[in-house]
PDB file of C-alpha atoms in Angstrom:
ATOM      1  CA  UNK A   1    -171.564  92.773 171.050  1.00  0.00           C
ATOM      2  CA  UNK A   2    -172.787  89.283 171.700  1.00  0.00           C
ATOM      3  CA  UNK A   3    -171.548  86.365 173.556  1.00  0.00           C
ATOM      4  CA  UNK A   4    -169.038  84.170 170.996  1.00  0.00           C
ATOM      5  CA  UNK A   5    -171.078  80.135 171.239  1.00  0.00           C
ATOM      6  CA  UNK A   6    -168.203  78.001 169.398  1.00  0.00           C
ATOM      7  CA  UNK A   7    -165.674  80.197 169.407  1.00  0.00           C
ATOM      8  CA  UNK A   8    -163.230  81.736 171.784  1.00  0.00           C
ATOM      9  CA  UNK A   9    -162.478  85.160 170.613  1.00  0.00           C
ATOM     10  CA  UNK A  10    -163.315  88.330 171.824  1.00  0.00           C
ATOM     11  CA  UNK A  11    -163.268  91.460 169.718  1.00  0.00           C
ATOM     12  CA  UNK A  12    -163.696  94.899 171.434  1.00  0.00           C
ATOM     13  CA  UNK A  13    -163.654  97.787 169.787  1.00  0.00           C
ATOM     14  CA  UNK A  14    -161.748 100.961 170.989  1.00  0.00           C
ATOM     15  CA  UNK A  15    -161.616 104.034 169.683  1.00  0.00           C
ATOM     16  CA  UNK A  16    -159.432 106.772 170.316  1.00  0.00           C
ATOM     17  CA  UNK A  17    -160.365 109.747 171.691  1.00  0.00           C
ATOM     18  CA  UNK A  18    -163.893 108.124 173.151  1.00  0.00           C
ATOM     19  CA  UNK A  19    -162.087 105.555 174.800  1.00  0.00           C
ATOM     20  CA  UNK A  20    -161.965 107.251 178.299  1.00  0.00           C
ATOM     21  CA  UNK A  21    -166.045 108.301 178.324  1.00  0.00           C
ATOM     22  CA  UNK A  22    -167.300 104.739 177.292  1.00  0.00           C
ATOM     23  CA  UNK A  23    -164.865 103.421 180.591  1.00  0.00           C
ATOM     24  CA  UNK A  24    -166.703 105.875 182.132  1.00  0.00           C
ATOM     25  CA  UNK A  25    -169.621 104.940 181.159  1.00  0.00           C
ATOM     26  CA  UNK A  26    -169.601 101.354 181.320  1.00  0.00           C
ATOM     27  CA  UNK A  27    -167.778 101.686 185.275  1.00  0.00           C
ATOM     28  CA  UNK A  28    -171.360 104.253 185.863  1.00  0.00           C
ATOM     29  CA  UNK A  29    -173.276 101.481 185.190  1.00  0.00           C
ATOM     30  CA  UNK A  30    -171.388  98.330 187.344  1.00  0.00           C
ATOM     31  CA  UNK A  31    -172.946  99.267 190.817  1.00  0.00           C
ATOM     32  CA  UNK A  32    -176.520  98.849 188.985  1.00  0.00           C
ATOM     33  CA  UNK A  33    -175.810  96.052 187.258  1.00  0.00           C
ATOM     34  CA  UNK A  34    -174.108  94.349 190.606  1.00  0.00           C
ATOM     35  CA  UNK A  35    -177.338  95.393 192.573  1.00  0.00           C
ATOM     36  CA  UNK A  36    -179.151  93.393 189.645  1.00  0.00           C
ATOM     37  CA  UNK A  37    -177.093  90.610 190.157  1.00  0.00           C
ATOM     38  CA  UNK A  38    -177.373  89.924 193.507  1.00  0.00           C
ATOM     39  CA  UNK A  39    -180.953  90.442 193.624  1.00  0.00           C
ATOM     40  CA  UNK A  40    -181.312  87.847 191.282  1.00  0.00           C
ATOM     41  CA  UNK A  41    -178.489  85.576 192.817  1.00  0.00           C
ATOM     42  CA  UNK A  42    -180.721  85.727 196.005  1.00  0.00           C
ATOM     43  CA  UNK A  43    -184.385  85.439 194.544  1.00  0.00           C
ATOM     44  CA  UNK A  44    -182.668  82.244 193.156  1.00  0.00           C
ATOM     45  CA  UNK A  45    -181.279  81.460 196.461  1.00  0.00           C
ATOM     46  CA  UNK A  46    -184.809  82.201 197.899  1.00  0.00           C
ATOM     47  CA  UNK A  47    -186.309  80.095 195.725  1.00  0.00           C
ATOM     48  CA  UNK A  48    -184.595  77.092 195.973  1.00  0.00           C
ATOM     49  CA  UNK A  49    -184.224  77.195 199.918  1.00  0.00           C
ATOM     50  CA  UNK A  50    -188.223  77.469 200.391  1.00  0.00           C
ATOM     51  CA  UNK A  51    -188.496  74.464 198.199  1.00  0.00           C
ATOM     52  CA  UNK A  52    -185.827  72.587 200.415  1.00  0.00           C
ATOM     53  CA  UNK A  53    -188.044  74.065 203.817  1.00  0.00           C
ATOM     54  CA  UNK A  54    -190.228  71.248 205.333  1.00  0.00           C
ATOM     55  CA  UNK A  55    -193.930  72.150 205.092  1.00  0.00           C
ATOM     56  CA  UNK A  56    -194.315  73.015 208.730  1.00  0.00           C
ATOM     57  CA  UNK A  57    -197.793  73.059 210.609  1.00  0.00           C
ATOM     58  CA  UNK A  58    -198.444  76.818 210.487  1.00  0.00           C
ATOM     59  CA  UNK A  59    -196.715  78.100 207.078  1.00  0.00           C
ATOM     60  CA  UNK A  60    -195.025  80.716 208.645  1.00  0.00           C
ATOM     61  CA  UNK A  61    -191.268  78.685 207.742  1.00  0.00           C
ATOM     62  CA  UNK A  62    -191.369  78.527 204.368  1.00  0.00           C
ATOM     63  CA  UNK A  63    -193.652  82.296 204.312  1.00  0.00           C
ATOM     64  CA  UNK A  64    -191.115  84.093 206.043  1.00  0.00           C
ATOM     65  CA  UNK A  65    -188.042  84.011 203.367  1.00  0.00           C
ATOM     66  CA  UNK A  66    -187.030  87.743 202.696  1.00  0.00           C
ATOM     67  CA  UNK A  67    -184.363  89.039 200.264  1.00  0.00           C
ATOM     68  CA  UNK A  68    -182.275  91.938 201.470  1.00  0.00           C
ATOM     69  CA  UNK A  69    -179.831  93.936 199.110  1.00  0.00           C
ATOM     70  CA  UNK A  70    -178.062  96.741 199.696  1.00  0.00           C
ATOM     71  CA  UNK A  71    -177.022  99.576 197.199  1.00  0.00           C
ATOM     72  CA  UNK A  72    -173.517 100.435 197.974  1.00  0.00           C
ATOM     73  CA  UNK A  73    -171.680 103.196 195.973  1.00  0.00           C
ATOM     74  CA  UNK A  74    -169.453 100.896 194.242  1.00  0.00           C
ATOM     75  CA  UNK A  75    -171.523  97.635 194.281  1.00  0.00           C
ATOM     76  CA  UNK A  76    -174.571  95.692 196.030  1.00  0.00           C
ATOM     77  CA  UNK A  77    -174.410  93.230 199.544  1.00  0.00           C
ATOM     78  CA  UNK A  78    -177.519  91.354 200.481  1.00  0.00           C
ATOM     79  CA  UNK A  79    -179.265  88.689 202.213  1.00  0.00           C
ATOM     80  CA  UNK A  80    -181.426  85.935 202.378  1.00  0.00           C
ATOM     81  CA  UNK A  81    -182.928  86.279 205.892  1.00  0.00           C
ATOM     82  CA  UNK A  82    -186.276  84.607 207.961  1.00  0.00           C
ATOM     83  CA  UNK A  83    -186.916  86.526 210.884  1.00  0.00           C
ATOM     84  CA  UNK A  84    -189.399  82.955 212.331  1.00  0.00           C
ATOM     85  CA  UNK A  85    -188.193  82.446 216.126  1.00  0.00           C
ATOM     86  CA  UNK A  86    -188.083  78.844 215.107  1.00  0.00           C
ATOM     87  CA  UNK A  87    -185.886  78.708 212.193  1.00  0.00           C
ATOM     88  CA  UNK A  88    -182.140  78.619 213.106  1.00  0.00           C
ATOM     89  CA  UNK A  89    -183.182  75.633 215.074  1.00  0.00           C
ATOM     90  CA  UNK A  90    -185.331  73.899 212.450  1.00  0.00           C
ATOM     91  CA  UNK A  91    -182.554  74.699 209.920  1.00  0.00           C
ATOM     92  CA  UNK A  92    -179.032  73.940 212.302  1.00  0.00           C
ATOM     93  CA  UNK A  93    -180.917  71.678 214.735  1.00  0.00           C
ATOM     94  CA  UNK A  94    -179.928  71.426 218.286  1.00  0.00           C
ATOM     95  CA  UNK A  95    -177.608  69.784 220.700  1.00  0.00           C
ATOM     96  CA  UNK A  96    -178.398  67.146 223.421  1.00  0.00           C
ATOM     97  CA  UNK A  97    -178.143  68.941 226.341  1.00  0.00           C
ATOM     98  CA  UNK A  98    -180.438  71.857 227.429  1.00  0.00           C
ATOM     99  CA  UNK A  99    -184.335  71.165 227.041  1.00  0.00           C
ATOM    100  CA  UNK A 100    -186.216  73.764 224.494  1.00  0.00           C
ATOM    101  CA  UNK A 101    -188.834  76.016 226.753  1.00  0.00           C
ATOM    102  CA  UNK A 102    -192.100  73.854 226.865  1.00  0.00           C
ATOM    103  CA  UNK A 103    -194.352  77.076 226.427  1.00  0.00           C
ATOM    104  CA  UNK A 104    -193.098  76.812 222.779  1.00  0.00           C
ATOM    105  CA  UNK A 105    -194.021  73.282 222.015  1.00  0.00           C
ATOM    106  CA  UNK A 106    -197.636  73.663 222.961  1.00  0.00           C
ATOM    107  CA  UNK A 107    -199.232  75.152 219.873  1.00  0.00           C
ATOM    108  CA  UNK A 108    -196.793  72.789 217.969  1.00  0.00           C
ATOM    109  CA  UNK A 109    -198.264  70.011 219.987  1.00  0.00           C
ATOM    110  CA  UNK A 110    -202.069  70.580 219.546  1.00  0.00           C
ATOM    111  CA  UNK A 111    -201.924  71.699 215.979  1.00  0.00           C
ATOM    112  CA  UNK A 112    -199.207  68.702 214.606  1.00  0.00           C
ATOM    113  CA  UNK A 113    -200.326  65.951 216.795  1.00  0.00           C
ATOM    114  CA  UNK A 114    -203.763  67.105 217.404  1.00  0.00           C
ATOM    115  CA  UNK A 115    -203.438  66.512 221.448  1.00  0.00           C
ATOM    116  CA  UNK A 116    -206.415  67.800 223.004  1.00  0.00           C
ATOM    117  CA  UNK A 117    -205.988  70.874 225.696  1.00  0.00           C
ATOM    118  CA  UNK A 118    -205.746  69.730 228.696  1.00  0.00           C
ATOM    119  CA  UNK A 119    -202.754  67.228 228.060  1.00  0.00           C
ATOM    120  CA  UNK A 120    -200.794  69.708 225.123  1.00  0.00           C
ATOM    121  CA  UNK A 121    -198.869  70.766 228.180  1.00  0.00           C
ATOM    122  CA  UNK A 122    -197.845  67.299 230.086  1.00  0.00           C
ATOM    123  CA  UNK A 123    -197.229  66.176 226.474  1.00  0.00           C
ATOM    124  CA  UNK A 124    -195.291  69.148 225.353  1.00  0.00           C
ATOM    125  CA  UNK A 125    -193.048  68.532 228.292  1.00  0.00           C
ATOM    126  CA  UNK A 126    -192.389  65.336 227.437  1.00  0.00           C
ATOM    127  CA  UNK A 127    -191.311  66.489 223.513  1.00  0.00           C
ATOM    128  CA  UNK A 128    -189.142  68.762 225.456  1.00  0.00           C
ATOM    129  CA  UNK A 129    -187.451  65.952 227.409  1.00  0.00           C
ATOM    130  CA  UNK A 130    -187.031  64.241 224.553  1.00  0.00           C
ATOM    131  CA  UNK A 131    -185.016  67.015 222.386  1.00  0.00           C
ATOM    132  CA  UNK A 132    -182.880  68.041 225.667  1.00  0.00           C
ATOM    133  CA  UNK A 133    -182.086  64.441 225.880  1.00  0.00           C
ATOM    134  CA  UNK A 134    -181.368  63.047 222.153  1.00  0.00           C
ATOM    135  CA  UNK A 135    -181.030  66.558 220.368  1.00  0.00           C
ATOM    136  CA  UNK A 136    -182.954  67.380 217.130  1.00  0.00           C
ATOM    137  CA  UNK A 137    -181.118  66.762 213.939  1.00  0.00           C
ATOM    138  CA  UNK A 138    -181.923  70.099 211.380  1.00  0.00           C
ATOM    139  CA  UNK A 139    -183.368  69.881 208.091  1.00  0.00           C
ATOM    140  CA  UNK A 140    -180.388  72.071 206.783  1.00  0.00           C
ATOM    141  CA  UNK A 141    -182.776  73.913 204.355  1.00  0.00           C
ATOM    142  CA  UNK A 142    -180.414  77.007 203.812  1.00  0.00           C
ATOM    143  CA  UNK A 143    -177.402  74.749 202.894  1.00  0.00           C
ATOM    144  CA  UNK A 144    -179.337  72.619 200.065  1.00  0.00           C
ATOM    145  CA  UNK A 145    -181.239  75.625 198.882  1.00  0.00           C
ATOM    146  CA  UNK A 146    -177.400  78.097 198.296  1.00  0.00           C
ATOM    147  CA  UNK A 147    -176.093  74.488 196.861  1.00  0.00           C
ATOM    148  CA  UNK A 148    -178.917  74.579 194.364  1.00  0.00           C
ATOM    149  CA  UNK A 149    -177.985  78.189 193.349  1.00  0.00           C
ATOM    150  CA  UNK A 150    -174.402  77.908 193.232  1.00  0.00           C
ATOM    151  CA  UNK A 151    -174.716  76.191 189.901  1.00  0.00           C
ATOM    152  CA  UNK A 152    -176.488  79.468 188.645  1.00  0.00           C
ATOM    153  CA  UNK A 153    -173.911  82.078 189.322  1.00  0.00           C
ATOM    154  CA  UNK A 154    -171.385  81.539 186.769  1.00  0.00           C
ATOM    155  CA  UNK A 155    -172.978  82.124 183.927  1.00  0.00           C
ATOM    156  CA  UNK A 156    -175.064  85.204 185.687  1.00  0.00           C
ATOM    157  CA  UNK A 157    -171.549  86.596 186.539  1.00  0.00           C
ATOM    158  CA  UNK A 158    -170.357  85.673 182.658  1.00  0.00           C
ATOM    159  CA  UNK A 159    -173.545  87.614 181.420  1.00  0.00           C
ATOM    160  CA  UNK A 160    -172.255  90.122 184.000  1.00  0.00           C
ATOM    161  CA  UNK A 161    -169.131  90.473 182.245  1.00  0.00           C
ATOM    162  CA  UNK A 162    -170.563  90.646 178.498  1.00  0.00           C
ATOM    163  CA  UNK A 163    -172.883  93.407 179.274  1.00  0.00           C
ATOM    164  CA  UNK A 164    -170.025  95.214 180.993  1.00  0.00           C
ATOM    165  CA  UNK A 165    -167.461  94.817 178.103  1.00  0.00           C
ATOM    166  CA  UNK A 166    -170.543  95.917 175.545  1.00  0.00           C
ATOM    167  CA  UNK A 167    -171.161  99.091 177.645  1.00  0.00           C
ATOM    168  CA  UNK A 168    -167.368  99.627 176.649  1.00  0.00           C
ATOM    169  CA  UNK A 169    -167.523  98.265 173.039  1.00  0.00           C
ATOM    170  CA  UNK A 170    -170.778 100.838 172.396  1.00  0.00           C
ATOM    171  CA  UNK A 171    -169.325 103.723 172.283  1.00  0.00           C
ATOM    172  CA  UNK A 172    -170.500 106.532 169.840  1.00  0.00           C
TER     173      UNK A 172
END
């Protein structure tokens, strides 16, 4: 069975008597195909959010995007995670308020703004005042990357939905 282009109608063919094993067979194969699907929902998803990630000064941002799925018995959940200390706050930002530990500005500082050692701590200090007094606004990488992919779902769910009805419809 294929997809209809112009045309609105859907023909399935049942046949009595092998009715019940091809519903059996096509509901065998739905946790599969649903793993399939969200693996490739997310590797889309994955995709898109490294190429909304700011090129940071060591790599390890955009490097540390991992896909997660889970085979359940009657279906697939998954993930798009990045274990990087530094990403929920690169991604949601951060509140004036609280000052970010200094210790983890001074590689940032020496590396990015190519401060020499003995000042990358005075100066990294001073970065930290900064953020615990004005904030840091987030680059919101995992929002524009999932807004990119939403756009792709529907017609991975239609194909979904034409494979599952021709499990059905290929019965011998």
């Amino acid at each position: 069975m294929t997809a209809p282009t112009n045309s609105h109608m859907i023909r399935v063919r049942l046949v009595p008597g092998t009715t019940g094993a091809a519903l059996h067979r096509a509901a065998a194969n739905i946790p599969r195909r649903l793993y399939t699907l969200v693996r490739l929902i997310l590797e889309h998803d994955r995709t898109n959010t490294i190429q909304e990630t700011p090129v940071g000064w060591s790599g390890q941002l955009r490097g540390g995007y991992q896909v997660d799925v889970l085979r359940l018995p009657h279906g697939a959940r998954g993930a798009l995670l990045n274990p990087t200390a530094h990403h929920d706050i690169r991604d949601q930002g951060r509140h004036a308020g609280r000052r970010p530990p200094v210790s983890a500005l001074i590689p940032w500082v020496g590396s990015k703004l190519g401060i020499p050692e003995p000042a990358r701590t005075r100066v990294a200090f001073l970065v930290a005042r900064k953020i615990g007094a004005k904030g840091y606004r987030g680059a919101h990488m995992v929002d524009k990357g999932w807004a990119k992919t939403l756009p792709e779902i529907t017609p991975a769910l239609a194909k979904l939905g034409w494979q599952i009805v021709s499990d059905i419809d290929s019965a011998p």
